[in-house]
PDB file of C-alpha atoms in Angstrom:
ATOM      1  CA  UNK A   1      68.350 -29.711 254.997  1.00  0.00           C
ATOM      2  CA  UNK A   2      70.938 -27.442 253.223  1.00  0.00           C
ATOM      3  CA  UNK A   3      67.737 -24.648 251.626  1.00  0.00           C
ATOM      4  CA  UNK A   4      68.297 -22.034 254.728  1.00  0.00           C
ATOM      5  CA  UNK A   5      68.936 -18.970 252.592  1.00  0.00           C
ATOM      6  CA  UNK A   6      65.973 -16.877 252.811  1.00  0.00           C
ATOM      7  CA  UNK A   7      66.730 -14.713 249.761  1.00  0.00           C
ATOM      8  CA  UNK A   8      64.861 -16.837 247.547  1.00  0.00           C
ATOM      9  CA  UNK A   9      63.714 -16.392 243.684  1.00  0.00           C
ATOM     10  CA  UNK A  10      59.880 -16.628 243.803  1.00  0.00           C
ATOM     11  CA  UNK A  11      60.311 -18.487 240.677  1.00  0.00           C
ATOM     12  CA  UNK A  12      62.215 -20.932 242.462  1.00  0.00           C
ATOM     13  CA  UNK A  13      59.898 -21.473 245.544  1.00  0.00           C
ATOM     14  CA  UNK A  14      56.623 -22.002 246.131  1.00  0.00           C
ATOM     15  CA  UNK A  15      55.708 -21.257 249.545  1.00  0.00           C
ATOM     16  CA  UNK A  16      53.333 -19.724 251.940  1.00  0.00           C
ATOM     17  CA  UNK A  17      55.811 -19.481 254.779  1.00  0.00           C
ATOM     18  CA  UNK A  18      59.201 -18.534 255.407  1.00  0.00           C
ATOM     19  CA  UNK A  19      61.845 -21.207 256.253  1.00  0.00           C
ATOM     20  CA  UNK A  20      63.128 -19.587 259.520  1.00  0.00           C
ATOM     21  CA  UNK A  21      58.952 -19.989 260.681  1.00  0.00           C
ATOM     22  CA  UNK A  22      58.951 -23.923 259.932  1.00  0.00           C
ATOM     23  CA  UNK A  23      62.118 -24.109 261.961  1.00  0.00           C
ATOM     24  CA  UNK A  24      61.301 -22.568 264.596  1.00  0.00           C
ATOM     25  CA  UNK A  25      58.105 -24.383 265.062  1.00  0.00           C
ATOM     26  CA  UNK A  26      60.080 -27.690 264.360  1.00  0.00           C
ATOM     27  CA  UNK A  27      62.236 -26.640 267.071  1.00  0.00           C
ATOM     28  CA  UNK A  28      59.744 -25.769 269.499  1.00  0.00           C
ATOM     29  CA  UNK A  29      56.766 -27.619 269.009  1.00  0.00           C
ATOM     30  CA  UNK A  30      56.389 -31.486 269.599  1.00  0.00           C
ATOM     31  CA  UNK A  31      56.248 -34.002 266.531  1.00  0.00           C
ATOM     32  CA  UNK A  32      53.114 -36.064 265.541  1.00  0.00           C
ATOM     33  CA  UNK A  33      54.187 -39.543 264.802  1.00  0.00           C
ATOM     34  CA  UNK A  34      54.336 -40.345 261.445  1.00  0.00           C
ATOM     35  CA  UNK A  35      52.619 -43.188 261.454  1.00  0.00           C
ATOM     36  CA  UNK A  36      49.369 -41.563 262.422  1.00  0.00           C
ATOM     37  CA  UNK A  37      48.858 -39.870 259.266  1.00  0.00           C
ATOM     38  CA  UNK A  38      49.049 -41.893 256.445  1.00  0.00           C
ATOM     39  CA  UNK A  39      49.972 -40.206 252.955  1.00  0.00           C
ATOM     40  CA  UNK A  40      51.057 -41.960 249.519  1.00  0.00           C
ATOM     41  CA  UNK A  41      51.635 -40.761 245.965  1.00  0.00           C
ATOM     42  CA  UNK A  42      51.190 -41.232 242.170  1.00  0.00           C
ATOM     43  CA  UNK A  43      52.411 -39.721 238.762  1.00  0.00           C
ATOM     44  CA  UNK A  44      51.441 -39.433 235.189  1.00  0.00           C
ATOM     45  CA  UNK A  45      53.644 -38.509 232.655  1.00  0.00           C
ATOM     46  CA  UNK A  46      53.580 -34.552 233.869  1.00  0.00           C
ATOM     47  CA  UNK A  47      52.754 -34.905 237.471  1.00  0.00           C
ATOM     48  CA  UNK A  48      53.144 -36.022 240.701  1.00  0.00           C
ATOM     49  CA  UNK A  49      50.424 -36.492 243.237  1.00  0.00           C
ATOM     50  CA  UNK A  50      51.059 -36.125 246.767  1.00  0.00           C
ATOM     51  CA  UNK A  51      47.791 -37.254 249.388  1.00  0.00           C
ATOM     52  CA  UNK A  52      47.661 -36.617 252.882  1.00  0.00           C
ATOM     53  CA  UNK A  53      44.861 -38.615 254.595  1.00  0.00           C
ATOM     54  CA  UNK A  54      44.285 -35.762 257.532  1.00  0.00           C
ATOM     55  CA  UNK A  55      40.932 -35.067 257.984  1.00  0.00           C
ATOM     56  CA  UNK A  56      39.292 -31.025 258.505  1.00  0.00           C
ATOM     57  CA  UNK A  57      42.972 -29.437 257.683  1.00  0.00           C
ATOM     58  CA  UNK A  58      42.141 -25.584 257.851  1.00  0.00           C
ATOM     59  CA  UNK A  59      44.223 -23.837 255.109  1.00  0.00           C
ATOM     60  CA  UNK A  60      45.749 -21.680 257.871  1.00  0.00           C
ATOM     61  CA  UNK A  61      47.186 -24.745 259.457  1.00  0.00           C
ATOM     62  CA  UNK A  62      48.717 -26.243 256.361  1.00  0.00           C
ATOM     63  CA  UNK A  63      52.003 -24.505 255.845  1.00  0.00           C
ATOM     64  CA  UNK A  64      54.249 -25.114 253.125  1.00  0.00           C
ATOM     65  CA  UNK A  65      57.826 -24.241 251.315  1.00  0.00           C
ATOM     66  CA  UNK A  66      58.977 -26.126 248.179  1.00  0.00           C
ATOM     67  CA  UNK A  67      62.153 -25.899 245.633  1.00  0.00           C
ATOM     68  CA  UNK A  68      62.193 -27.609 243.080  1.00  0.00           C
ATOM     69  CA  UNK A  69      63.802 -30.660 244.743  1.00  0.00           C
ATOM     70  CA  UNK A  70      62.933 -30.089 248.269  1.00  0.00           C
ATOM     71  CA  UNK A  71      59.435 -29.732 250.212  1.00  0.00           C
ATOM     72  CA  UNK A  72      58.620 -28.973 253.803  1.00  0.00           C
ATOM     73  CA  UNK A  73      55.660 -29.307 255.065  1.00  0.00           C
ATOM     74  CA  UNK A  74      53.689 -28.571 257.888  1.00  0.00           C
ATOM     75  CA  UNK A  75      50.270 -29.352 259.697  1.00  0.00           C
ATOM     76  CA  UNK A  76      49.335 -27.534 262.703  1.00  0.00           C
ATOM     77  CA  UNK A  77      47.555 -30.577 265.050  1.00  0.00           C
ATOM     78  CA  UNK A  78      46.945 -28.333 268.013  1.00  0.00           C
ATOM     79  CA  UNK A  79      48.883 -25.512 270.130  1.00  0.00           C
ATOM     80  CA  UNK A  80      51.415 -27.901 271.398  1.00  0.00           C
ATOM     81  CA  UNK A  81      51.801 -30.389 267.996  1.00  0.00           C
ATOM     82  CA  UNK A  82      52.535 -30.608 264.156  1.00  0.00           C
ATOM     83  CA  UNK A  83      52.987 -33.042 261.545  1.00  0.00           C
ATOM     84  CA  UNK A  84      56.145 -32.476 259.370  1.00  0.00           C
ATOM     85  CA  UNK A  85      57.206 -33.965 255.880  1.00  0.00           C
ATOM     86  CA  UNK A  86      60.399 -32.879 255.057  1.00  0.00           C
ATOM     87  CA  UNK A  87      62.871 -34.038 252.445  1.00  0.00           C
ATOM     88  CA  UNK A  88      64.727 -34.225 248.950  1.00  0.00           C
ATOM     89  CA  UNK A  89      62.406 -35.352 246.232  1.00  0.00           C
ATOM     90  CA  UNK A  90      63.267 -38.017 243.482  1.00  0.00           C
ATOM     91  CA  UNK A  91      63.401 -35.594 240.874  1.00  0.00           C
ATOM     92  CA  UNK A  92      62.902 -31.555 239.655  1.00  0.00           C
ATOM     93  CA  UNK A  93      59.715 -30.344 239.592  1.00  0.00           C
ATOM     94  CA  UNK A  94      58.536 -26.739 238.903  1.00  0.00           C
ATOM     95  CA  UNK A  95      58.043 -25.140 242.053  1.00  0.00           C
ATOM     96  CA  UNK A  96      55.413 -22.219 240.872  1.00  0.00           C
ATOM     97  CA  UNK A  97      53.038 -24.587 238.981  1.00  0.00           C
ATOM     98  CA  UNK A  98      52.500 -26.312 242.080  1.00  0.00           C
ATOM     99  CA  UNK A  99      49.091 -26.822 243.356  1.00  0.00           C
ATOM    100  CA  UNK A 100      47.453 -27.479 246.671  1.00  0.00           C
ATOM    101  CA  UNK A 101      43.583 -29.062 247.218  1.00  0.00           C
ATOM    102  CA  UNK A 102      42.611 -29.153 250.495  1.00  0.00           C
ATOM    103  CA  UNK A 103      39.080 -30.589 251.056  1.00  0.00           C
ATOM    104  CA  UNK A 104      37.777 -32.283 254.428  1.00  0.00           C
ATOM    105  CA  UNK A 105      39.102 -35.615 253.923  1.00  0.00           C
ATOM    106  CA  UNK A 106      43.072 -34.833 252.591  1.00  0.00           C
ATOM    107  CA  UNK A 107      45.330 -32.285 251.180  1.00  0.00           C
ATOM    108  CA  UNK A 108      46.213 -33.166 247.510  1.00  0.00           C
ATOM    109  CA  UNK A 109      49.636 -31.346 246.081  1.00  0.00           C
ATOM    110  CA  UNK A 110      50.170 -31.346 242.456  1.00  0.00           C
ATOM    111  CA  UNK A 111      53.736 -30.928 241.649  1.00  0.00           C
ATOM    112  CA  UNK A 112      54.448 -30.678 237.733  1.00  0.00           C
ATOM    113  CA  UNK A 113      57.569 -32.914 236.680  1.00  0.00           C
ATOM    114  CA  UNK A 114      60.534 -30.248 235.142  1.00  0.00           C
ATOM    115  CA  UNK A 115      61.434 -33.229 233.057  1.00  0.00           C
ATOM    116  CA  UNK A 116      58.570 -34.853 231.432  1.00  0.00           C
ATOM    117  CA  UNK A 117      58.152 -38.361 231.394  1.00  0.00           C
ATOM    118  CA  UNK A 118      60.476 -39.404 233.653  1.00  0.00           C
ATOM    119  CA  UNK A 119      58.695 -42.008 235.634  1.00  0.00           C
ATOM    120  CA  UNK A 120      59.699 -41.555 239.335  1.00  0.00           C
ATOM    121  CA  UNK A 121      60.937 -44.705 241.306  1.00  0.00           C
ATOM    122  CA  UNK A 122      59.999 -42.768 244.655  1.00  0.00           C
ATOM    123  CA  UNK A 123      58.438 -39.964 245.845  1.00  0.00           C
ATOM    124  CA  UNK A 124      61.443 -38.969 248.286  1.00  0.00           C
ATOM    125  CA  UNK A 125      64.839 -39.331 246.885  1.00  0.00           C
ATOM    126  CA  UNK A 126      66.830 -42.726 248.917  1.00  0.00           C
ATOM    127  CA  UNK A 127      69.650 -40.823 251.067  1.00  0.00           C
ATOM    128  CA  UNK A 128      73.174 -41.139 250.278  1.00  0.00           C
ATOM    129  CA  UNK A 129      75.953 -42.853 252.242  1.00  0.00           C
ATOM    130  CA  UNK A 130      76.845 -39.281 253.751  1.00  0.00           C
ATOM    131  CA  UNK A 131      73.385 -38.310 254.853  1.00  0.00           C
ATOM    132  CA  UNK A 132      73.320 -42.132 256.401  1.00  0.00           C
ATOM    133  CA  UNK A 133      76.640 -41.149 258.334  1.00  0.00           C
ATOM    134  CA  UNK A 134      75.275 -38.675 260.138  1.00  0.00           C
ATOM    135  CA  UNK A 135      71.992 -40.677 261.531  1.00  0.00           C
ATOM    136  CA  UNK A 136      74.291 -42.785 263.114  1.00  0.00           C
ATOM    137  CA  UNK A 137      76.080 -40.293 264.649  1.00  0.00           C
ATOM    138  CA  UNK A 138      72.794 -38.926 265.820  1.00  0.00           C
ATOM    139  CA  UNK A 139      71.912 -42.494 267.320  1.00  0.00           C
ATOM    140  CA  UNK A 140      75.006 -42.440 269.160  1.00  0.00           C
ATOM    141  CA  UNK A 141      75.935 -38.950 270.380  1.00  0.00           C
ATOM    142  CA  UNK A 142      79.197 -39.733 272.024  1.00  0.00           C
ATOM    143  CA  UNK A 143      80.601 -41.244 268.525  1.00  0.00           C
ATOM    144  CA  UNK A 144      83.679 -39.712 267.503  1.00  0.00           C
ATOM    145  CA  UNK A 145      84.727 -39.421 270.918  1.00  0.00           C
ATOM    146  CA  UNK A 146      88.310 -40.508 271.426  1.00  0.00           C
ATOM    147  CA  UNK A 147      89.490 -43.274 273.526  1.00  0.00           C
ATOM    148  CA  UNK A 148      90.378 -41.164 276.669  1.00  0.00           C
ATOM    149  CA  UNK A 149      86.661 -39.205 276.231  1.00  0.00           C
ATOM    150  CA  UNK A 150      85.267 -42.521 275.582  1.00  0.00           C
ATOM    151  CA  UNK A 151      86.840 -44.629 279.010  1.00  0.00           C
ATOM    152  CA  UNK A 152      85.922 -41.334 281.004  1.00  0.00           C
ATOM    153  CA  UNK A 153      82.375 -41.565 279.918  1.00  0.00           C
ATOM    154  CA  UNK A 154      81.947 -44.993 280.692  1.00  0.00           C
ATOM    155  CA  UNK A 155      83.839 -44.895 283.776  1.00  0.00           C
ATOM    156  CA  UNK A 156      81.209 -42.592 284.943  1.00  0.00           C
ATOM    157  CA  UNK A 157      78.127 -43.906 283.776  1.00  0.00           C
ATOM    158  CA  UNK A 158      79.619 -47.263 285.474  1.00  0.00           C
ATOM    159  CA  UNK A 159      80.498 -45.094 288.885  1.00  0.00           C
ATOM    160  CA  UNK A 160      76.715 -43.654 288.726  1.00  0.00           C
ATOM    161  CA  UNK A 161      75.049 -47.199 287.814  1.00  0.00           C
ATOM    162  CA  UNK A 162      76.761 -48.759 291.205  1.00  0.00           C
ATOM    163  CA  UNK A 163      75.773 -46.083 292.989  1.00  0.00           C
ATOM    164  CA  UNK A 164      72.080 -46.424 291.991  1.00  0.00           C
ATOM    165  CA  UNK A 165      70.625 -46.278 288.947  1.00  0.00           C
ATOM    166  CA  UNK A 166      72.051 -45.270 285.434  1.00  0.00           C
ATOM    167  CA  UNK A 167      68.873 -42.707 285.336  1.00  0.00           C
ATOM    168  CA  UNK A 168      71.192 -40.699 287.502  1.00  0.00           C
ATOM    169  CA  UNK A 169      74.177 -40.350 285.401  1.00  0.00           C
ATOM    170  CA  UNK A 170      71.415 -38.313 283.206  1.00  0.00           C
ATOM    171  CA  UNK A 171      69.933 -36.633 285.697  1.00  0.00           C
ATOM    172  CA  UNK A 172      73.120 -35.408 286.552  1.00  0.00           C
ATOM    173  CA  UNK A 173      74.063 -34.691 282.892  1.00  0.00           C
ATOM    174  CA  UNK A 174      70.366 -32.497 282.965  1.00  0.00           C
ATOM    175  CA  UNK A 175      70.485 -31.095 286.058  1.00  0.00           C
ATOM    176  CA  UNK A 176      74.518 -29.267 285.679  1.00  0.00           C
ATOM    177  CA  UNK A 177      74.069 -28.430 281.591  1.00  0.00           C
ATOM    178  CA  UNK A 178      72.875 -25.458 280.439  1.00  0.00           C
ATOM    179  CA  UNK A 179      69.498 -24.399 278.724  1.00  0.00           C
ATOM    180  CA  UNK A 180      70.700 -25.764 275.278  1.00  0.00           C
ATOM    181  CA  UNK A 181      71.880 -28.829 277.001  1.00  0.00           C
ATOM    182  CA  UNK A 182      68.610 -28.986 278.251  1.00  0.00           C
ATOM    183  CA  UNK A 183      66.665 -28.464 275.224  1.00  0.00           C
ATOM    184  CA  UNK A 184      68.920 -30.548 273.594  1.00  0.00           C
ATOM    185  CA  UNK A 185      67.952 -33.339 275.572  1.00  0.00           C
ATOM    186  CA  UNK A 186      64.178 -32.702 275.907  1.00  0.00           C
ATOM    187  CA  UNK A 187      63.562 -32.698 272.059  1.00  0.00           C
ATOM    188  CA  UNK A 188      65.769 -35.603 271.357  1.00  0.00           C
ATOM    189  CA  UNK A 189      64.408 -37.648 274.066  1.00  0.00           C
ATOM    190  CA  UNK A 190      60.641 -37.110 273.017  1.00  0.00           C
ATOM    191  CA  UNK A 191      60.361 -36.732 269.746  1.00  0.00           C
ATOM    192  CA  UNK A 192      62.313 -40.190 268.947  1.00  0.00           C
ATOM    193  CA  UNK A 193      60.472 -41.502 271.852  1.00  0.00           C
ATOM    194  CA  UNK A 194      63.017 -42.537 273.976  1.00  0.00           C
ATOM    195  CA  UNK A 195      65.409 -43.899 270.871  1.00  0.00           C
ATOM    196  CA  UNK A 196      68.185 -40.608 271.036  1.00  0.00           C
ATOM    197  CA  UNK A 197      69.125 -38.912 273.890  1.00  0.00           C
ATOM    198  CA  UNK A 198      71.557 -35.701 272.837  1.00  0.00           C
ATOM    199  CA  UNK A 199      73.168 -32.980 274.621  1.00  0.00           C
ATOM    200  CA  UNK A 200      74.373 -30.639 271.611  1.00  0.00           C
ATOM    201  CA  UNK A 201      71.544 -28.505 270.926  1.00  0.00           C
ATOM    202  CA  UNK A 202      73.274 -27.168 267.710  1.00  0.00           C
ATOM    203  CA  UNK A 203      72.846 -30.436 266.239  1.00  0.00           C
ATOM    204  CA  UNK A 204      69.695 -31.420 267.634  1.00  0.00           C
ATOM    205  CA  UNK A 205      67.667 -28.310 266.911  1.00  0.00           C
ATOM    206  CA  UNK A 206      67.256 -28.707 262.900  1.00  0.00           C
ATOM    207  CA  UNK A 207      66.879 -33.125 262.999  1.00  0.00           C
ATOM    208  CA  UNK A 208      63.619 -34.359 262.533  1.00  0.00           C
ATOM    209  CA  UNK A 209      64.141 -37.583 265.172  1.00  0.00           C
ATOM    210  CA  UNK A 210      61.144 -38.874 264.028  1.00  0.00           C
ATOM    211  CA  UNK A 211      62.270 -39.754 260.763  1.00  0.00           C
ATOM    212  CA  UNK A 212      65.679 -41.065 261.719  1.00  0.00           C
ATOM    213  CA  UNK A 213      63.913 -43.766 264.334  1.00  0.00           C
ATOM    214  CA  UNK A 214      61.475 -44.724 261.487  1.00  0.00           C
ATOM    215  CA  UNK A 215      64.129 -45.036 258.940  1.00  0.00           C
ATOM    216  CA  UNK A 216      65.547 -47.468 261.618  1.00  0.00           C
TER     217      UNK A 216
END
């Protein structure tokens, strides 16, 4: 996402946590899978109602930043694992008249339309052709690669499959990188559940792979 200026207008943002925070425990925690917490929505003319069916959420564990067209959240499962919803919504909504209702069944977040009556199609706004782009290139890692970079690869991988077992041609890729190589690799590898396997660390380290193999 594109809101990484701290900086903020507290009329613009409603938030109980700093942006750098949520990165840094997206990039160093493991991601719950999605489809173990169920959530849905609803609107009225003024509102928008956003459920999370999570059951005994402590308010410390429930962090939060919103714009008015953006909203990441967090839920704290344990030491090791949160639950993040991140992404562009539908439409505006007035950041500062937002309000959150945690009980021991859900957390309900009101979020007051900026333009009344507008009746939402979805809750998240459908990503563009650009923002499509660069999941595939996330799928693929070596895409964009030219020819040369592309028959060296595969030479390799084929050299390292004859020899024994493609496993080792990442192994090998593992073992010689560096620690953002290796990071890189780790959180691509588990948190799409074997789906993306990455060696830039500068792209990896703000994707949520999670939603990129769902969206699949």
């Amino acid at each position: 996402m594109d809101y990484n200026n701290e900086n903020y207008n507290l009329n613009n943002v409603f938030s109980n946590t700093k942006l750098s925070e949520l990165n840094s425990l997206r990039n160093t925690k493991l991601m719950a899978n999605e489809k173990l917490i169920r959530h849905d929505w609803s609107q009225t003319n003024d509102n928008i109602f956003f459920t999370i069916y999570r059951k005994n959420v402590q308010k410390k564990d429930f962090l939060y930043y919103i714009k008015n067209d953006y909203i990441f959240l967090i839920i704290i499962i344990s030491e090791e694992e949160i639950y993040i919803i991140e992404n562009f919504l539908f439409s505006k909504i007035s950041p500062i008249k937002t309000k959150i209702n945690i009980t021991p069944m859900k957390v309900e977040i009101i979020f007051e339309k900026e333009i009344k009556e507008l009746k939402w199609n979805e809750f998240m706004k459908i990503e563009n052709s650009d923002n499509l782009k660069k999941k595939e290139n996330i799928l693929n890692p070596f895409n964009g690669k030219s020819t040369e970079e592309w028959n060296k690869l595969t030479k390799t991988i084929k050299e390292d499959d004859d020899e024994g077992s493609i496993d080792n041609f990442f192994k090998k890729i593992y073992n010689e990188g560096d620690d953002d190589t290796k990071r890189a690799m780790i959180k691509s590898f588990q948190t799409s559940c074997g789906t993306v396997l990455s060696t830039n660390w500068k792209d990896v380290q703000n994707k949520n792979y999670e939603k990129v193999k769902n969206y699949k």
